[in-house]
mmCIF file of C-alpha atoms in Angstrom:
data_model
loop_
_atom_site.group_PDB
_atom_site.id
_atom_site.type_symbol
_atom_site.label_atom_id
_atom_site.label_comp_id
_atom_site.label_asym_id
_atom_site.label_seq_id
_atom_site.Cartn_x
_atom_site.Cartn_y
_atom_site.Cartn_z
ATOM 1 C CA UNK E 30 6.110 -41.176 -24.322
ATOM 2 C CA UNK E 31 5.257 -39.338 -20.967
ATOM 3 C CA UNK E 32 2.893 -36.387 -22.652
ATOM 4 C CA UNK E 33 2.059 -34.342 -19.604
ATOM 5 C CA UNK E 34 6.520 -34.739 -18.284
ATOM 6 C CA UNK E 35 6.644 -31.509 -16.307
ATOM 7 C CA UNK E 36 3.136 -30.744 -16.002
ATOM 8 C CA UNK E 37 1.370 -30.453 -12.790
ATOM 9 C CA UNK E 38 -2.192 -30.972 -12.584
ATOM 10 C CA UNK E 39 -4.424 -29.937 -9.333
ATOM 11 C CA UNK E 40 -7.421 -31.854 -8.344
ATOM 12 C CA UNK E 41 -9.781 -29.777 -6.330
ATOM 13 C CA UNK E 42 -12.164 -31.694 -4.284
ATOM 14 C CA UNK E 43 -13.961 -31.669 -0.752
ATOM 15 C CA UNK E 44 -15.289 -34.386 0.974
ATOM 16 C CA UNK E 45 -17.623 -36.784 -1.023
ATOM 17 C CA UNK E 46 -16.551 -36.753 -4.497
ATOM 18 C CA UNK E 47 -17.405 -39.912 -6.522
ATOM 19 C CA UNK E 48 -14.133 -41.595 -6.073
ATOM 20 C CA UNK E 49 -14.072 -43.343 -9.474
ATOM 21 C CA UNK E 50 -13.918 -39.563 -10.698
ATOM 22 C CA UNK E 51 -11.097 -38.912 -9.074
ATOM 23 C CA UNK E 52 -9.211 -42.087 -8.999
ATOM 24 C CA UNK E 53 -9.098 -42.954 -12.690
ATOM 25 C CA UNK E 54 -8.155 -39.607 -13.692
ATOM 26 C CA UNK E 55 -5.215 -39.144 -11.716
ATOM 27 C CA UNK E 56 -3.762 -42.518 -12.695
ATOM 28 C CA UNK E 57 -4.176 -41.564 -16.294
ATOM 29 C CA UNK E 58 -2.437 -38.222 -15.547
ATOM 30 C CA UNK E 59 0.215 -39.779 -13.722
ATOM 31 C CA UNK E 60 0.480 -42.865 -16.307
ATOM 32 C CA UNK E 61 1.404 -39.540 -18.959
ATOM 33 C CA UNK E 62 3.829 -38.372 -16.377
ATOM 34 C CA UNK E 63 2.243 -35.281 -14.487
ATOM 35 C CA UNK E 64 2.450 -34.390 -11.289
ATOM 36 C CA UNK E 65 -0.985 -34.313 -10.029
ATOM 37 C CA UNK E 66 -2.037 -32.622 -6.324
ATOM 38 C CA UNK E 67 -5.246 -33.089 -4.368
ATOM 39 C CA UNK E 68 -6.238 -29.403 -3.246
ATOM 40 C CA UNK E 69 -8.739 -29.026 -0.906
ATOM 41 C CA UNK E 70 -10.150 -26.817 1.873
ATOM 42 C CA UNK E 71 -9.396 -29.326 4.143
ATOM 43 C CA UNK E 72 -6.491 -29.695 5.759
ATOM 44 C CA UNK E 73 -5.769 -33.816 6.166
ATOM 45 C CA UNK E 74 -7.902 -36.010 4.037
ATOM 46 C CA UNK E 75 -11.202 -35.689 2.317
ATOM 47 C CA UNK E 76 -13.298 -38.683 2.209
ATOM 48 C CA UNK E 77 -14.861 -40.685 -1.167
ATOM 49 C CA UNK E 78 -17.940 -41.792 -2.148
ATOM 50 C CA UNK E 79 -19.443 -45.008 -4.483
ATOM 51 C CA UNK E 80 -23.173 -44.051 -5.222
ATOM 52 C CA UNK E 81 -24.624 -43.637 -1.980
ATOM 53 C CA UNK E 82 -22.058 -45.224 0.442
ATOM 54 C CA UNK E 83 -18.468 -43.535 1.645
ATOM 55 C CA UNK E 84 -15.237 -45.789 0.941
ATOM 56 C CA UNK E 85 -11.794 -44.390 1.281
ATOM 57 C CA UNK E 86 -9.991 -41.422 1.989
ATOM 58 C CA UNK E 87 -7.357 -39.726 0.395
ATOM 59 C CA UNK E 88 -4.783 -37.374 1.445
ATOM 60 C CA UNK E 89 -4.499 -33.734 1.061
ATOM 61 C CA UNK E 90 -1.358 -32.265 -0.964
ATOM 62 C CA UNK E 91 -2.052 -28.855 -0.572
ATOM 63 C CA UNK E 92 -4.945 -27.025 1.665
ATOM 64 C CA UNK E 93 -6.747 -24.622 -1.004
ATOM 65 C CA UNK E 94 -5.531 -21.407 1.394
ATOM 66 C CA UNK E 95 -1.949 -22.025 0.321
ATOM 67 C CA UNK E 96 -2.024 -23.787 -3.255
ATOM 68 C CA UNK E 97 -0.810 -21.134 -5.999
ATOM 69 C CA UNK E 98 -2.514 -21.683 -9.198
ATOM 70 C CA UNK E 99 0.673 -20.294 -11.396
ATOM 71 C CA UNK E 100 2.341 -23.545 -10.182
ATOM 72 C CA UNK E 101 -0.455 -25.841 -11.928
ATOM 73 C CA UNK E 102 -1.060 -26.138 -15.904
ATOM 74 C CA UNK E 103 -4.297 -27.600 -15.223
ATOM 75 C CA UNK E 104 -7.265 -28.468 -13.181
ATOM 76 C CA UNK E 105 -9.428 -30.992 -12.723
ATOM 77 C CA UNK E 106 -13.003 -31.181 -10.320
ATOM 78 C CA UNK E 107 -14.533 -34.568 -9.731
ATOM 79 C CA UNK E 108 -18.230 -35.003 -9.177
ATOM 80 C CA UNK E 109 -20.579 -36.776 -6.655
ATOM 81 C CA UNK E 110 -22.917 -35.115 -5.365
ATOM 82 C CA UNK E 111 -21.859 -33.485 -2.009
ATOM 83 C CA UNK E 112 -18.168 -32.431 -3.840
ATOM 84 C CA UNK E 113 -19.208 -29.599 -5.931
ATOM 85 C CA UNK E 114 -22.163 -28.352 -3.618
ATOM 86 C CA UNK E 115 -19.514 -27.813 -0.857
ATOM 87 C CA UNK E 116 -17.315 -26.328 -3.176
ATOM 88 C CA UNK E 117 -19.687 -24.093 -5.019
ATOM 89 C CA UNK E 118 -20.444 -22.213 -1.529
ATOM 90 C CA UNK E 119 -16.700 -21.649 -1.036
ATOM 91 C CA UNK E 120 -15.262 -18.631 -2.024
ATOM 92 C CA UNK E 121 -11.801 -19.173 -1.895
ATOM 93 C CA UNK E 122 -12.321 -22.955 -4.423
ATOM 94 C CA UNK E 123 -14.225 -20.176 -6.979
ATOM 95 C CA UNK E 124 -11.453 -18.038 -7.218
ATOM 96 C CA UNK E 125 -9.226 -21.124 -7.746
ATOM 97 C CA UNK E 126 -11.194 -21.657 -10.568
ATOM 98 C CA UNK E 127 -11.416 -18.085 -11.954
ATOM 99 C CA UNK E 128 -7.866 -18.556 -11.800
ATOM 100 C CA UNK E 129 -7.173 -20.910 -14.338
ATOM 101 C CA UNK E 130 -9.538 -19.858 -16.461
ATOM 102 C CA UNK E 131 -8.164 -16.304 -16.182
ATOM 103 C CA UNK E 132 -4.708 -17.386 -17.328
ATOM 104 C CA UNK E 133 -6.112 -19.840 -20.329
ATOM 105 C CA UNK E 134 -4.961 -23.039 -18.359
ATOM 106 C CA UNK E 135 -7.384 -26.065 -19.175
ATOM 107 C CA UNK E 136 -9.894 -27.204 -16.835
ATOM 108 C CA UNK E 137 -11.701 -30.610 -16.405
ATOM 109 C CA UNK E 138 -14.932 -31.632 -15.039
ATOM 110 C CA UNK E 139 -17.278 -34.087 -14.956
ATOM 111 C CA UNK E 140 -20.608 -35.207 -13.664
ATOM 112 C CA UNK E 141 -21.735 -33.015 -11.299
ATOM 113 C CA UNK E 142 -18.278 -31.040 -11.327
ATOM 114 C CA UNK E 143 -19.359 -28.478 -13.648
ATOM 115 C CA UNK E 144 -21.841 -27.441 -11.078
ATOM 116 C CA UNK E 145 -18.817 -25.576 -9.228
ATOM 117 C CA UNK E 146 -18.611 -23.957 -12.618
ATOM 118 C CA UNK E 147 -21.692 -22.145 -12.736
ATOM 119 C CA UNK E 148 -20.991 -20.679 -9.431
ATOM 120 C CA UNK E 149 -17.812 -19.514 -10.340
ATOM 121 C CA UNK E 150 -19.216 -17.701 -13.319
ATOM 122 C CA UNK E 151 -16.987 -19.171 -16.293
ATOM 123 C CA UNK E 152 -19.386 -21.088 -18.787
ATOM 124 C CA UNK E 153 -21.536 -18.633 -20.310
ATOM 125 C CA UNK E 154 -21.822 -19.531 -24.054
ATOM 126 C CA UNK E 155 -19.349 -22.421 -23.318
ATOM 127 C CA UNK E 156 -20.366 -26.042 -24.610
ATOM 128 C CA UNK E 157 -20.615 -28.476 -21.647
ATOM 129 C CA UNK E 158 -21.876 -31.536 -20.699
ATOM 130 C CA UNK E 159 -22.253 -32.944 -17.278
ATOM 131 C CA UNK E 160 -24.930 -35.759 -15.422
ATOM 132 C CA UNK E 161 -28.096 -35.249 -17.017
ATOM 133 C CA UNK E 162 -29.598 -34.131 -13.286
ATOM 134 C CA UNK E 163 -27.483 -30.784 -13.622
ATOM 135 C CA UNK E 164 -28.112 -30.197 -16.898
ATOM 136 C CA UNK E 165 -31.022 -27.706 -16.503
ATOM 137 C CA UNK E 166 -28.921 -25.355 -13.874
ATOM 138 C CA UNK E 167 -25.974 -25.282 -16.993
ATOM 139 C CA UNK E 168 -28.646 -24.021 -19.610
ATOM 140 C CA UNK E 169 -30.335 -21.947 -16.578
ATOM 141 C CA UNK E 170 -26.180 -20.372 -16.381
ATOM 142 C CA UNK E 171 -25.964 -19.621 -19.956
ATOM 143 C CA UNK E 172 -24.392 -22.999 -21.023
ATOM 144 C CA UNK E 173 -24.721 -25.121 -24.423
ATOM 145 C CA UNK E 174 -25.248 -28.105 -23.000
ATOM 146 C CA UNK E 175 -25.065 -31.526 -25.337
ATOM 147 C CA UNK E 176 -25.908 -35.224 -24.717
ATOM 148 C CA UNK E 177 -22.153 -36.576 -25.263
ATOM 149 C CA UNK E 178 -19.612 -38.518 -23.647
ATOM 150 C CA UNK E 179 -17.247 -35.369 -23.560
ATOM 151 C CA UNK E 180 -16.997 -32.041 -24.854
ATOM 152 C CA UNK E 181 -14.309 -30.272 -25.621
ATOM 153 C CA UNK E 182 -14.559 -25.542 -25.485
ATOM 154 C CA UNK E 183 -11.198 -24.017 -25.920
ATOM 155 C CA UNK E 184 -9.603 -25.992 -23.396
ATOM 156 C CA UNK E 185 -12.872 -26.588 -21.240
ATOM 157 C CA UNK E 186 -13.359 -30.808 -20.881
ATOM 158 C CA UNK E 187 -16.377 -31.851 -19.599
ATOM 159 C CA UNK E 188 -17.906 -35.210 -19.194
ATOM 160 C CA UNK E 189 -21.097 -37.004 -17.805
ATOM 161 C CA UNK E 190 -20.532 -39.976 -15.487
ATOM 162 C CA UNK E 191 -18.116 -42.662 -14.858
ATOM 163 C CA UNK E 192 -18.958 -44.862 -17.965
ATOM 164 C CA UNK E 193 -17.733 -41.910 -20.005
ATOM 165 C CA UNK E 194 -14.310 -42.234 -17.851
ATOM 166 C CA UNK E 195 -11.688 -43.926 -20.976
ATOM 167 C CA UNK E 196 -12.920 -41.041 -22.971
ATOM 168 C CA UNK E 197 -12.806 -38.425 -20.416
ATOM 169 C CA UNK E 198 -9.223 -39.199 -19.734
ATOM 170 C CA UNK E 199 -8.063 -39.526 -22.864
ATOM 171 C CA UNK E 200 -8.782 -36.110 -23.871
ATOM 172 C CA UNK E 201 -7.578 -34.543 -20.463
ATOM 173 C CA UNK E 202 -4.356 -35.693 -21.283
ATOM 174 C CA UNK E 203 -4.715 -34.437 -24.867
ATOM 175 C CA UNK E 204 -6.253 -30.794 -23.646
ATOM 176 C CA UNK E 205 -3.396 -30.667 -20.550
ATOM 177 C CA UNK E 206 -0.784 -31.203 -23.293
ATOM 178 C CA UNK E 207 -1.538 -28.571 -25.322
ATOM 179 C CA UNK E 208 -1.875 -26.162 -22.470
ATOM 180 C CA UNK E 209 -2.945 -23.050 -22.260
ATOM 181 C CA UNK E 210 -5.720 -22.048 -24.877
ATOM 182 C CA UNK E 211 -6.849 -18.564 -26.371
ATOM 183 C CA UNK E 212 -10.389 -18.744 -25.988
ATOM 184 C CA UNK E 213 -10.245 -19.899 -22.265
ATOM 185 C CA UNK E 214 -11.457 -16.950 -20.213
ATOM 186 C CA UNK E 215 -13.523 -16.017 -17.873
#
């Protein structure tokens, strides 16, 4: 049974996100029959990473200046490490976020993902987990932070790296199916 049939699901990313982070996601998205979009500031393709070396590049659905959040039930921000530090400084990709946090939608992020988070002011006295190398700056934002594969606030699903990636899916598909939750807010 497709769980997410007639969802749609963005996937907000910049150049050198950890493509695992992306990759495996979307397929298990898809494989529960959503629609899922790559957003991004750019305006052709943003480029993956594997540790420290680029691989591929994947193609832009929609640049960020023209998606419209009330079309998505959901949103999802890889890590890596250059991914959320462009997107942290960007404006217009925090108010994306505000967004869906504003309308209760549920939101996804893992490793260094949540790092956009902080910026865009939602996880004050949220639980999160992320990489263990941001996990200061989530505490430092007002965060509960906790050592565990994911963690689940009201429609908030974080996760730390791409070990944690069966579980981490899983439960996006479980939180993107319920949709929109109460005590998501900003």
């Amino acid at each position: 049974m497709e769980k997410l049939h007639e969802k749609r699901i963005a996937i907000l990313t910049e150049d050198g996100f950890e493509e695992i982070e992306l990759t495996s996601p979307k397929e298990a998205l898809e494989k529960a029959g959503a629609q899922v979009d790559i957003i991004s500031p750019k305006s052709d393709v943003v480029r993956a990473k594997k540790g420290d070396e680029w691989t591929g590049t994947y193609e832009v659905d929609y640049v960020l200046s023209q998606a419209d959040t009330s079309l998505y039930d959901g949103l999802l921000i890889p890590g890596g490490v250059i991914n959320p530090d462009k997107l942290r400084t960007n404006e217009e990709a925090l108010e994306f976020v505000r967004s869906f946090f504003q309308a209760g939608k549920p939101v996804a992020a893992i490793c260094h993902g949540p790092q956009v988070l902080i910026d865009a002011e939602v996880i004050e006295g949220r639980k999160i987990t992320s990489v263990a190398a941001i996990k200061n700056d989530l505490i430092n934002a007002g965060a509960l932070w906790e050592d565990s594969a994911v963690v689940t606030d009201q429609g908030l699903v974080t996760s730390r790296t791409p070990d944690d990636l069966p579980i981490f899916n899983a439960k996006i598909v479980e939180e993107f199916a319920e949709g929109r939750h109460r005590g998501q807010h900003v």
